[in-house]
Amino acid sequence: LNQAMGGQDGTNCTNAFAPLNTLPYCAQSLLTRDDPSELMKVDQSLAVTGDPEYRGSVFPCQIYEAINAQVIRESSIVVWTRATTQNQTLVCGSGVENTCPQTYEPTKEDSDDSGNSDSNQNQPFYVAQSEAFTLLFEHAATASHICETKFEKEQFYQSYSESGLESESSSFFSRPHYSCSAQAVNYPNSGRLLSLHHGLCQEANAQGQRAYAQPLGDTRVSHAPCYILPNRTSNQLDFFALDVLLKAAGISSLDDCVEEKGNNNSSSSVITVEEEKEEGGLRSDPDKITNATCTTFRESGATILLTVLWNDFMHYKGLIEPYYHYKARIIGTSYKETQAFYSEYRNSRVLFNAHGIKVAVVVGGNFHQFTWLNFIITITTALGMLAVATAVVDAFMLHILPEKDRYQECKYERVARPSSMLEEEDQVQPQPGVEDGVEEEQGREGQHTEQWWQQREPLLTE
């Protein structure tokens, strides 16, 4: 994580945070300065009344550097947006008490003459411009099964050839496939971020044709969906601003509403500058500072799932050089953590309750490799399914469809039989039974005799 910086000299960089009185969610924007020139050419109405389109709660803002506003873990990073701090003292020690109703209690601050303690204790505040922080990503992908198989074979045959039994065995096996370890820094043409936000695609396109239609390719677009080029360090590492990841995930701003609040009485909820001065400074009650009608992402936090998708295959081209792209989406509309910072272990501490944007990173994708076993299984399965599909379609057409008779005529060809075959069928008589076998045989002899005289009769006549 890094904050916005200004200046050209890398050894003399300065923070580039906006003035707090220009941020509508900061309570500092509700105050006027004695010197109007200190408003830094900001609209006077904005500095006094705040942004009329802002609907969230207003708290005092504090400027945090990146090292204070982050929590980095192995596969996630948290950027704080709202927090409260409370000094606490241990009241339940290692004495003889058998029970401890309360382990810690707020530390008693120095009181004034009237006996009032510090009113800023345990009051919420915003981390100013959390969305301006940039997130740096360094990742790699591996396909352990492919890597281990090839590496073990190569090592085995190398040792086998060194023994003198087979001198050229290792030459049949190439070096481990690149999918054993594909590091992002080795593929500078990758790393585009998928965005479904129309405004972000237009903004990226206006900044130098940085929006593309596909994870790979040169086709540029100015509408969603689009793939945005990442920012790059001198070491070819990708980094994005937090607000870019939010927009890519579907959140236009941290000031977007998560949920609506109950109806507030606007006549008594907005505090004027005169009332603020009478109170002696900034106050932290959102219902008294602004007419908050909804809870914003800045106030509640959120969880973003950033998926890094690797691939080395493209249709109509086959295996290509590996590439990757990012895909962000919201999976939670709130996130909170509690941390304790001890000045003297267990005796005194600062309890830090904070909401923030958690970015969880998951690396996935597909690396491809040709194997004969999968090829044979795929081919046999396809042939079997083709045969089944043919049988099902034929049965459906011949027996179920309304025009099944016509399909039968088209499928089966009718062939006319010769007249000689029809005469032979007519002359075939049924076989005689056991009981009347003698009678049938006698009748057949008489029939043959009659037919003989009929055939010879024309000859005698002539």
Coordinates of C-alpha atoms in Angstrom, one line a residue:
L1 CA 0.0 0.0 0.0
N2 CA 1.2 3.5 -0.8
Q3 CA -0.3 7.0 -0.5
A4 CA -0.5 9.7 -3.2
M5 CA 2.8 11.4 -3.5
G6 CA 4.0 14.6 -5.1
G7 CA 7.4 15.8 -6.3
Q8 CA 9.8 14.4 -8.9
D9 CA 12.7 13.6 -6.7
G10 CA 12.3 10.1 -5.2
T11 CA 14.3 11.0 -2.1
N12 CA 12.2 14.2 -1.4
C13 CA 8.6 13.1 -2.0
T14 CA 5.7 14.8 -0.3
N15 CA 2.2 13.7 0.4
A16 CA -0.4 14.8 -2.0
F17 CA -3.5 14.7 0.2
A18 CA -6.3 17.1 -0.5
P19 CA -7.1 19.7 2.2
L20 CA -9.5 18.2 4.8
N21 CA -11.9 21.2 4.5
T22 CA -12.6 20.1 0.8
L23 CA -13.8 16.6 1.7
P24 CA -17.6 16.5 2.2
Y25 CA -17.3 13.6 4.7
C26 CA -14.9 15.4 7.0
A27 CA -16.2 17.6 9.8
Q28 CA -13.4 20.0 8.9
S29 CA -15.4 21.0 5.8
L30 CA -18.2 22.4 8.0
L31 CA -15.9 25.1 9.5
T32 CA -14.8 28.4 8.1
R33 CA -11.3 29.8 8.4
D34 CA -10.5 33.3 9.8
D35 CA -8.4 33.9 6.7
P36 CA -10.5 33.2 3.5
S37 CA -7.3 32.7 1.5
E38 CA -6.7 29.5 3.5
L39 CA -9.7 27.9 1.9
M40 CA -7.3 27.3 -1.1
K41 CA -9.9 28.6 -3.7
V42 CA -12.6 26.3 -2.5
D43 CA -16.2 27.3 -2.9
Q44 CA -17.2 29.1 0.3
S45 CA -20.6 27.3 0.4
L46 CA -18.9 23.9 0.2
A47 CA -16.5 24.8 3.1
V48 CA -19.4 25.9 5.3
T49 CA -22.3 23.5 4.5
G50 CA -20.5 20.6 2.9
D51 CA -21.5 18.8 -0.3
P52 CA -25.3 18.7 -0.6
E53 CA -25.2 15.4 -2.5
Y54 CA -23.3 13.6 0.3
R55 CA -25.8 11.6 2.4
G56 CA -23.5 9.8 4.8
S57 CA -22.3 10.6 8.3
V58 CA -19.7 13.3 8.9
F59 CA -16.8 12.6 11.3
P60 CA -13.5 14.4 11.9
C61 CA -10.8 13.2 9.5
Q62 CA -7.2 12.3 10.2
I63 CA -4.4 11.9 7.7
Y64 CA -2.8 8.5 7.8
E65 CA 0.2 7.4 5.9
A66 CA 0.1 4.0 4.1
I67 CA 2.0 2.2 6.8
N68 CA -0.6 3.3 9.4
A69 CA -3.7 2.6 7.2
Q70 CA -2.9 -0.9 6.1
V71 CA -2.9 -4.5 7.4
I72 CA -1.0 -6.8 5.1
R73 CA -1.5 -10.6 5.2
E74 CA -0.4 -13.4 2.9
S75 CA -3.3 -13.2 0.5
S76 CA -5.2 -10.0 1.5
I77 CA -4.8 -6.4 2.5
V78 CA -7.0 -4.1 4.5
V79 CA -7.2 -0.3 4.1
W80 CA -8.8 1.5 7.0
T81 CA -11.6 4.0 6.3
R82 CA -13.2 4.7 9.7
A83 CA -11.9 4.0 13.2
T84 CA -12.1 4.7 16.9
T85 CA -9.4 4.6 19.5
Q86 CA -9.6 4.2 23.3
N87 CA -6.9 4.2 25.9
Q88 CA -7.6 1.4 28.4
T89 CA -6.0 0.3 31.7
L90 CA -6.0 -3.1 33.2
V91 CA -8.2 -3.4 36.3
C92 CA -8.2 -7.1 36.7
G93 CA -4.7 -8.1 37.7
S94 CA -3.1 -11.2 39.1
G95 CA -4.4 -10.6 42.7
V96 CA -6.4 -12.9 44.8
E97 CA -9.7 -12.1 43.1
N98 CA -11.7 -15.2 42.0
T99 CA -13.6 -13.3 39.4
C100 CA -13.1 -10.3 37.1
P101 CA -16.3 -8.5 36.0
Q102 CA -14.3 -6.1 33.8
T103 CA -10.8 -6.7 32.5
Y104 CA -10.1 -3.2 31.2
E105 CA -11.6 0.2 31.7
P106 CA -11.0 3.5 29.9
T107 CA -8.0 5.4 31.1
K108 CA -8.9 8.4 33.1
E109 CA -7.7 11.5 31.2
D110 CA -6.6 14.7 32.8
S111 CA -9.8 16.6 33.8
D112 CA -10.3 20.3 33.6
D113 CA -11.4 22.6 36.3
S114 CA -15.0 21.6 35.9
G115 CA -14.1 17.9 36.2
N116 CA -14.9 17.0 32.5
S117 CA -12.7 14.5 30.9
D118 CA -11.4 14.5 27.4
S119 CA -14.4 14.4 25.1
N120 CA -12.4 13.0 22.1
Q121 CA -12.0 9.6 23.9
N122 CA -13.5 6.8 21.9
Q123 CA -14.8 9.1 19.2
P124 CA -15.0 7.9 15.5
F125 CA -13.0 9.5 12.8
Y126 CA -12.4 8.9 9.1
V127 CA -9.0 8.1 7.5
A128 CA -8.8 10.9 4.9
Q129 CA -8.8 9.9 1.2
S130 CA -8.6 6.1 1.8
E131 CA -9.5 5.6 -1.9
A132 CA -6.4 7.4 -3.0
F133 CA -4.1 4.7 -1.7
T134 CA -2.5 2.4 -4.3
L135 CA -2.2 -1.4 -3.9
L136 CA 0.8 -3.2 -5.3
F137 CA 0.4 -6.9 -6.4
E138 CA 3.1 -9.4 -6.8
H139 CA 2.0 -13.0 -7.6
A140 CA 2.9 -16.2 -9.5
A141 CA 1.1 -19.3 -10.6
T142 CA 2.1 -22.9 -10.6
A143 CA 0.7 -26.2 -11.7
S144 CA 2.2 -28.6 -9.2
H145 CA 1.1 -31.9 -10.9
I146 CA 2.7 -31.0 -14.3
C147 CA 5.8 -29.6 -12.6
E148 CA 6.4 -32.5 -10.3
T149 CA 5.8 -35.1 -13.0
K150 CA 8.2 -33.6 -15.5
F151 CA 10.8 -32.7 -12.9
E152 CA 10.9 -36.2 -11.3
K153 CA 11.2 -37.8 -14.8
E154 CA 14.1 -35.6 -15.7
Q155 CA 15.9 -36.1 -12.5
F156 CA 15.4 -39.9 -12.7
Y157 CA 16.7 -40.3 -16.2
Q158 CA 19.6 -37.8 -15.6
S159 CA 20.8 -40.0 -12.7
Y160 CA 20.1 -43.1 -14.8
S161 CA 22.3 -41.8 -17.6
E162 CA 25.1 -40.7 -15.2
S163 CA 25.3 -44.3 -14.0
G164 CA 26.4 -45.3 -17.6
L165 CA 23.4 -47.5 -18.3
E166 CA 21.8 -45.0 -20.7
S167 CA 23.8 -42.1 -21.9
E168 CA 21.1 -40.1 -23.8
S169 CA 18.0 -40.9 -21.8
S170 CA 17.6 -37.4 -20.4
S171 CA 17.5 -35.9 -23.8
F172 CA 14.1 -37.4 -24.4
F173 CA 12.6 -35.1 -21.7
S174 CA 12.7 -31.4 -22.0
R175 CA 13.1 -28.9 -19.2
P176 CA 10.1 -28.4 -16.8
H177 CA 7.1 -26.7 -18.4
Y178 CA 6.7 -22.9 -17.8
S179 CA 3.5 -23.7 -15.8
C180 CA 5.7 -25.0 -13.0
S181 CA 6.1 -21.3 -12.1
A182 CA 4.8 -18.3 -14.1
Q183 CA 5.7 -15.1 -12.4
A184 CA 3.8 -11.9 -13.2
V185 CA 6.9 -9.8 -13.6
N186 CA 7.9 -12.0 -16.6
Y187 CA 4.7 -11.2 -18.6
P188 CA 4.5 -7.4 -18.9
N189 CA 1.8 -7.5 -21.5
S190 CA -0.7 -9.0 -19.1
G191 CA -2.5 -7.7 -16.0
R192 CA -5.6 -6.0 -17.4
L193 CA -8.4 -5.3 -15.0
L194 CA -12.0 -6.3 -16.0
S195 CA -14.4 -3.4 -15.4
L196 CA -18.2 -3.3 -15.7
H197 CA -18.3 0.4 -14.8
H198 CA -19.0 2.5 -17.8
G199 CA -17.5 5.6 -16.4
L200 CA -14.3 3.9 -15.5
C201 CA -13.9 2.6 -19.1
Q202 CA -14.5 6.1 -20.5
E203 CA -12.0 7.6 -18.0
A204 CA -9.3 5.0 -18.9
N205 CA -9.9 5.5 -22.6
A206 CA -9.5 9.2 -22.2
Q207 CA -6.2 8.8 -20.4
G208 CA -4.4 7.4 -23.4
Q209 CA -6.4 4.5 -24.9
R210 CA -6.0 2.2 -21.9
A211 CA -9.3 0.4 -22.2
Y212 CA -9.4 -2.8 -24.3
A213 CA -12.1 -5.2 -25.4
Q214 CA -10.3 -8.4 -24.4
P215 CA -7.6 -9.5 -21.9
L216 CA -5.3 -9.9 -24.9
G217 CA -5.5 -7.9 -28.2
D218 CA -5.3 -4.4 -29.5
T219 CA -9.1 -3.6 -29.9
R220 CA -9.9 -0.5 -27.8
V221 CA -13.3 0.4 -26.4
S222 CA -14.8 3.2 -24.5
H223 CA -17.7 1.4 -22.9
A224 CA -18.3 -1.4 -20.4
P225 CA -17.2 -4.2 -20.2
C226 CA -13.6 -3.3 -20.8
Y227 CA -10.1 -4.4 -19.7
I228 CA -8.0 -1.6 -18.2
L229 CA -4.2 -1.6 -18.3
P230 CA -2.5 -1.6 -14.9
N231 CA 0.0 0.9 -13.6
R232 CA 3.6 -0.4 -13.6
T233 CA 6.5 0.1 -11.4
S234 CA 10.1 0.1 -12.6
N235 CA 10.2 -3.5 -11.6
Q236 CA 7.2 -4.4 -13.8
L237 CA 4.9 -4.9 -10.8
D238 CA 1.2 -4.1 -11.2
F239 CA -0.6 -1.5 -8.9
F240 CA -4.0 0.0 -8.9
A241 CA -5.6 2.8 -6.9
L242 CA -8.2 1.6 -4.4
D243 CA -11.0 3.7 -6.1
V244 CA -10.2 1.9 -9.4
L245 CA -10.7 -1.5 -7.8
L246 CA -13.9 -0.2 -6.2
K247 CA -15.3 1.0 -9.5
A248 CA -14.3 -2.2 -11.3
A249 CA -16.2 -4.1 -8.6
G250 CA -19.3 -2.0 -9.1
I251 CA -18.9 0.7 -6.4
S252 CA -18.7 4.2 -7.8
S253 CA -17.3 5.7 -4.6
L254 CA -16.8 5.0 -1.0
D255 CA -19.6 7.5 -0.4
D256 CA -22.2 5.3 -2.1
C257 CA -24.9 4.2 0.2
V258 CA -25.0 0.6 1.6
E259 CA -28.3 0.9 3.4
E260 CA -30.8 3.6 4.2
K261 CA -31.1 5.0 7.7
G262 CA -34.4 6.1 9.4
N263 CA -35.9 9.4 8.7
N264 CA -34.1 12.2 10.6
N265 CA -35.4 15.6 11.5
S266 CA -33.4 17.8 9.2
S267 CA -34.3 20.9 11.1
S268 CA -32.5 19.8 14.2
S269 CA -29.8 17.5 12.7
V270 CA -27.7 20.0 10.8
I271 CA -25.3 22.0 12.9
T272 CA -24.4 25.5 11.9
V273 CA -21.0 27.1 12.0
E274 CA -22.1 29.4 14.8
E275 CA -23.3 26.5 16.9
E276 CA -20.1 24.6 16.2
K277 CA -18.0 27.6 17.4
E278 CA -20.2 27.8 20.5
E279 CA -19.4 24.1 21.2
G280 CA -15.7 24.9 21.1
G281 CA -14.6 22.9 18.0
L282 CA -15.4 19.8 16.0
R283 CA -18.0 17.4 17.3
S284 CA -18.2 13.7 16.3
D285 CA -21.9 13.0 16.5
P286 CA -23.1 12.4 13.0
D287 CA -26.7 13.2 13.8
K288 CA -25.7 16.6 14.9
I289 CA -23.2 17.4 12.2
T290 CA -25.1 16.4 9.1
N291 CA -28.4 14.9 8.0
A292 CA -27.1 11.4 7.4
T293 CA -29.7 9.4 5.6
C294 CA -27.7 6.3 4.7
T295 CA -24.7 4.3 5.8
T296 CA -21.8 4.6 3.3
F297 CA -19.1 2.1 2.4
R298 CA -16.6 4.6 4.0
E299 CA -18.5 4.1 7.3
S300 CA -19.2 0.3 7.1
G301 CA -16.3 -1.0 5.0
A302 CA -16.5 -3.8 2.4
T303 CA -14.8 -6.9 1.2
I304 CA -13.5 -7.2 -2.4
L305 CA -12.5 -10.5 -3.9
L306 CA -9.8 -9.9 -6.5
T307 CA -9.3 -13.0 -8.7
V308 CA -6.1 -13.3 -10.8
L309 CA -6.9 -15.6 -13.7
W310 CA -4.0 -17.2 -15.6
N311 CA -4.3 -18.9 -19.0
D312 CA -2.1 -20.1 -21.8
F313 CA -4.7 -21.2 -24.4
M314 CA -6.6 -19.2 -27.1
H315 CA -9.3 -20.5 -29.5
Y316 CA -8.1 -21.1 -33.0
K317 CA -4.5 -20.6 -31.9
G318 CA -3.9 -23.3 -29.3
L319 CA -1.1 -22.9 -26.7
I320 CA 0.2 -19.4 -26.4
E321 CA 2.4 -17.4 -24.0
P322 CA 0.8 -17.3 -20.6
Y323 CA -1.1 -14.2 -19.7
Y324 CA -3.3 -13.1 -16.7
H325 CA -6.0 -10.6 -15.9
Y326 CA -7.8 -9.3 -12.8
K327 CA -11.4 -9.6 -11.9
A328 CA -12.9 -7.8 -8.9
R329 CA -16.3 -8.2 -7.3
I330 CA -17.9 -7.3 -4.0
I331 CA -18.6 -10.2 -1.6
G332 CA -19.4 -8.3 1.6
T333 CA -20.8 -4.9 2.4
S334 CA -19.0 -4.5 5.8
Y335 CA -15.7 -5.3 7.4
K336 CA -14.4 -4.6 10.9
E337 CA -11.4 -5.5 12.9
T338 CA -10.2 -4.8 16.5
Q339 CA -6.6 -4.5 17.4
A340 CA -4.8 -3.8 20.7
F341 CA -1.5 -1.9 20.9
Y342 CA 0.2 -2.3 24.3
S343 CA 2.4 0.4 25.7
E344 CA 3.0 -1.8 28.7
Y345 CA 1.9 -5.4 28.1
R346 CA -1.5 -6.0 29.8
N347 CA -1.2 -3.0 32.0
S348 CA -2.1 -0.3 29.4
R349 CA -3.2 -0.4 25.8
V350 CA -4.9 1.4 23.0
L351 CA -7.9 -0.4 21.6
F352 CA -8.3 0.2 17.9
N353 CA -11.7 -0.5 16.4
A354 CA -11.7 0.0 12.6
H355 CA -13.8 -0.5 9.5
G356 CA -12.1 -0.8 6.2
I357 CA -11.9 -2.2 2.7
K358 CA -10.5 -5.7 2.6
V359 CA -9.1 -6.9 -0.7
A360 CA -8.8 -10.7 -0.7
V361 CA -6.6 -12.1 -3.6
V362 CA -7.2 -15.5 -5.1
V363 CA -5.0 -16.9 -7.9
G364 CA -6.5 -19.3 -10.4
G365 CA -6.9 -20.1 -14.0
N366 CA -5.9 -22.9 -16.4
F367 CA -2.6 -24.2 -17.8
H368 CA -3.0 -26.8 -20.6
Q369 CA -1.0 -29.8 -21.6
F370 CA -1.7 -32.5 -24.2
T371 CA -2.0 -36.1 -23.0
W372 CA -2.9 -39.1 -25.0
L373 CA -5.1 -40.6 -22.3
N374 CA -7.4 -37.6 -22.2
F375 CA -7.5 -37.5 -26.0
I376 CA -8.6 -41.2 -26.3
I377 CA -11.2 -40.8 -23.5
T378 CA -12.6 -37.7 -25.2
I379 CA -12.8 -39.3 -28.7
T380 CA -14.4 -42.5 -27.5
T381 CA -16.9 -40.6 -25.4
A382 CA -17.8 -38.3 -28.4
L383 CA -18.3 -41.3 -30.7
G384 CA -20.5 -43.1 -28.1
M385 CA -22.6 -40.0 -27.6
L386 CA -22.9 -39.5 -31.4
A387 CA -24.4 -43.1 -31.7
V388 CA -26.8 -42.5 -28.9
A389 CA -27.9 -39.2 -30.3
T390 CA -28.5 -40.8 -33.7
A391 CA -30.7 -43.5 -32.2
V392 CA -32.7 -41.0 -30.1
V393 CA -33.3 -38.7 -33.0
D394 CA -34.4 -41.5 -35.3
A395 CA -36.9 -42.9 -32.8
F396 CA -38.2 -39.4 -32.1
M397 CA -38.8 -38.7 -35.8
L398 CA -40.2 -42.1 -36.8
H399 CA -42.6 -42.6 -33.9
I400 CA -43.4 -39.2 -32.2
L401 CA -43.4 -36.3 -34.6
P402 CA -46.7 -35.5 -36.5
E403 CA -45.0 -36.1 -39.8
K404 CA -43.6 -39.5 -38.9
D405 CA -45.1 -41.1 -42.0
R406 CA -43.3 -38.8 -44.3
Y407 CA -40.0 -39.4 -42.4
Q408 CA -40.5 -43.1 -42.8
E409 CA -40.9 -42.7 -46.6
C410 CA -37.8 -40.6 -46.7
K411 CA -35.8 -43.0 -44.5
Y412 CA -36.9 -46.3 -46.0
E413 CA -37.0 -46.9 -49.8
R414 CA -39.8 -49.1 -51.2
V415 CA -38.7 -51.6 -53.9
A416 CA -41.2 -53.4 -56.3
R417 CA -41.0 -57.1 -56.3
P418 CA -40.6 -59.0 -59.7
S419 CA -43.8 -60.8 -61.1
S420 CA -42.0 -64.2 -61.0
M421 CA -41.5 -63.9 -57.2
L422 CA -45.2 -63.1 -56.8
E423 CA -46.2 -66.2 -58.9
E424 CA -44.0 -68.4 -56.8
E425 CA -45.6 -67.0 -53.6
D426 CA -49.1 -67.8 -54.9
Q427 CA -48.1 -71.4 -55.8
V428 CA -46.7 -72.1 -52.3
Q429 CA -49.2 -74.2 -50.4
P430 CA -49.3 -74.6 -46.6
Q431 CA -47.6 -77.8 -45.3
P432 CA -50.0 -80.7 -44.5
G433 CA -50.7 -81.9 -41.0
V434 CA -50.0 -85.3 -39.6
E435 CA -53.5 -86.7 -39.7
D436 CA -54.5 -85.7 -43.3
G437 CA -51.1 -86.3 -44.8
V438 CA -52.3 -89.2 -47.0
E439 CA -55.4 -87.4 -48.4
E440 CA -53.4 -84.3 -49.2
E441 CA -50.8 -86.3 -51.0
Q442 CA -53.5 -88.2 -53.1
G443 CA -55.2 -84.9 -54.0
R444 CA -51.9 -83.4 -55.1
E445 CA -51.2 -86.4 -57.4
G446 CA -54.7 -86.0 -59.0
Q447 CA -54.1 -82.3 -59.4
H448 CA -50.8 -82.9 -61.2
T449 CA -52.4 -85.5 -63.5
E450 CA -55.1 -83.1 -64.4
Q451 CA -52.6 -80.3 -65.1
W452 CA -50.6 -82.8 -67.3
W453 CA -53.6 -83.6 -69.5
Q454 CA -54.4 -79.9 -69.8
Q455 CA -50.9 -79.2 -71.0
R456 CA -51.0 -81.9 -73.5
E457 CA -54.5 -81.4 -74.8
P458 CA -53.7 -78.7 -77.3
L459 CA -51.1 -81.0 -78.9
L460 CA -53.7 -83.9 -79.4
T461 CA -56.2 -81.5 -80.9
E462 CA -53.7 -80.3 -83.5

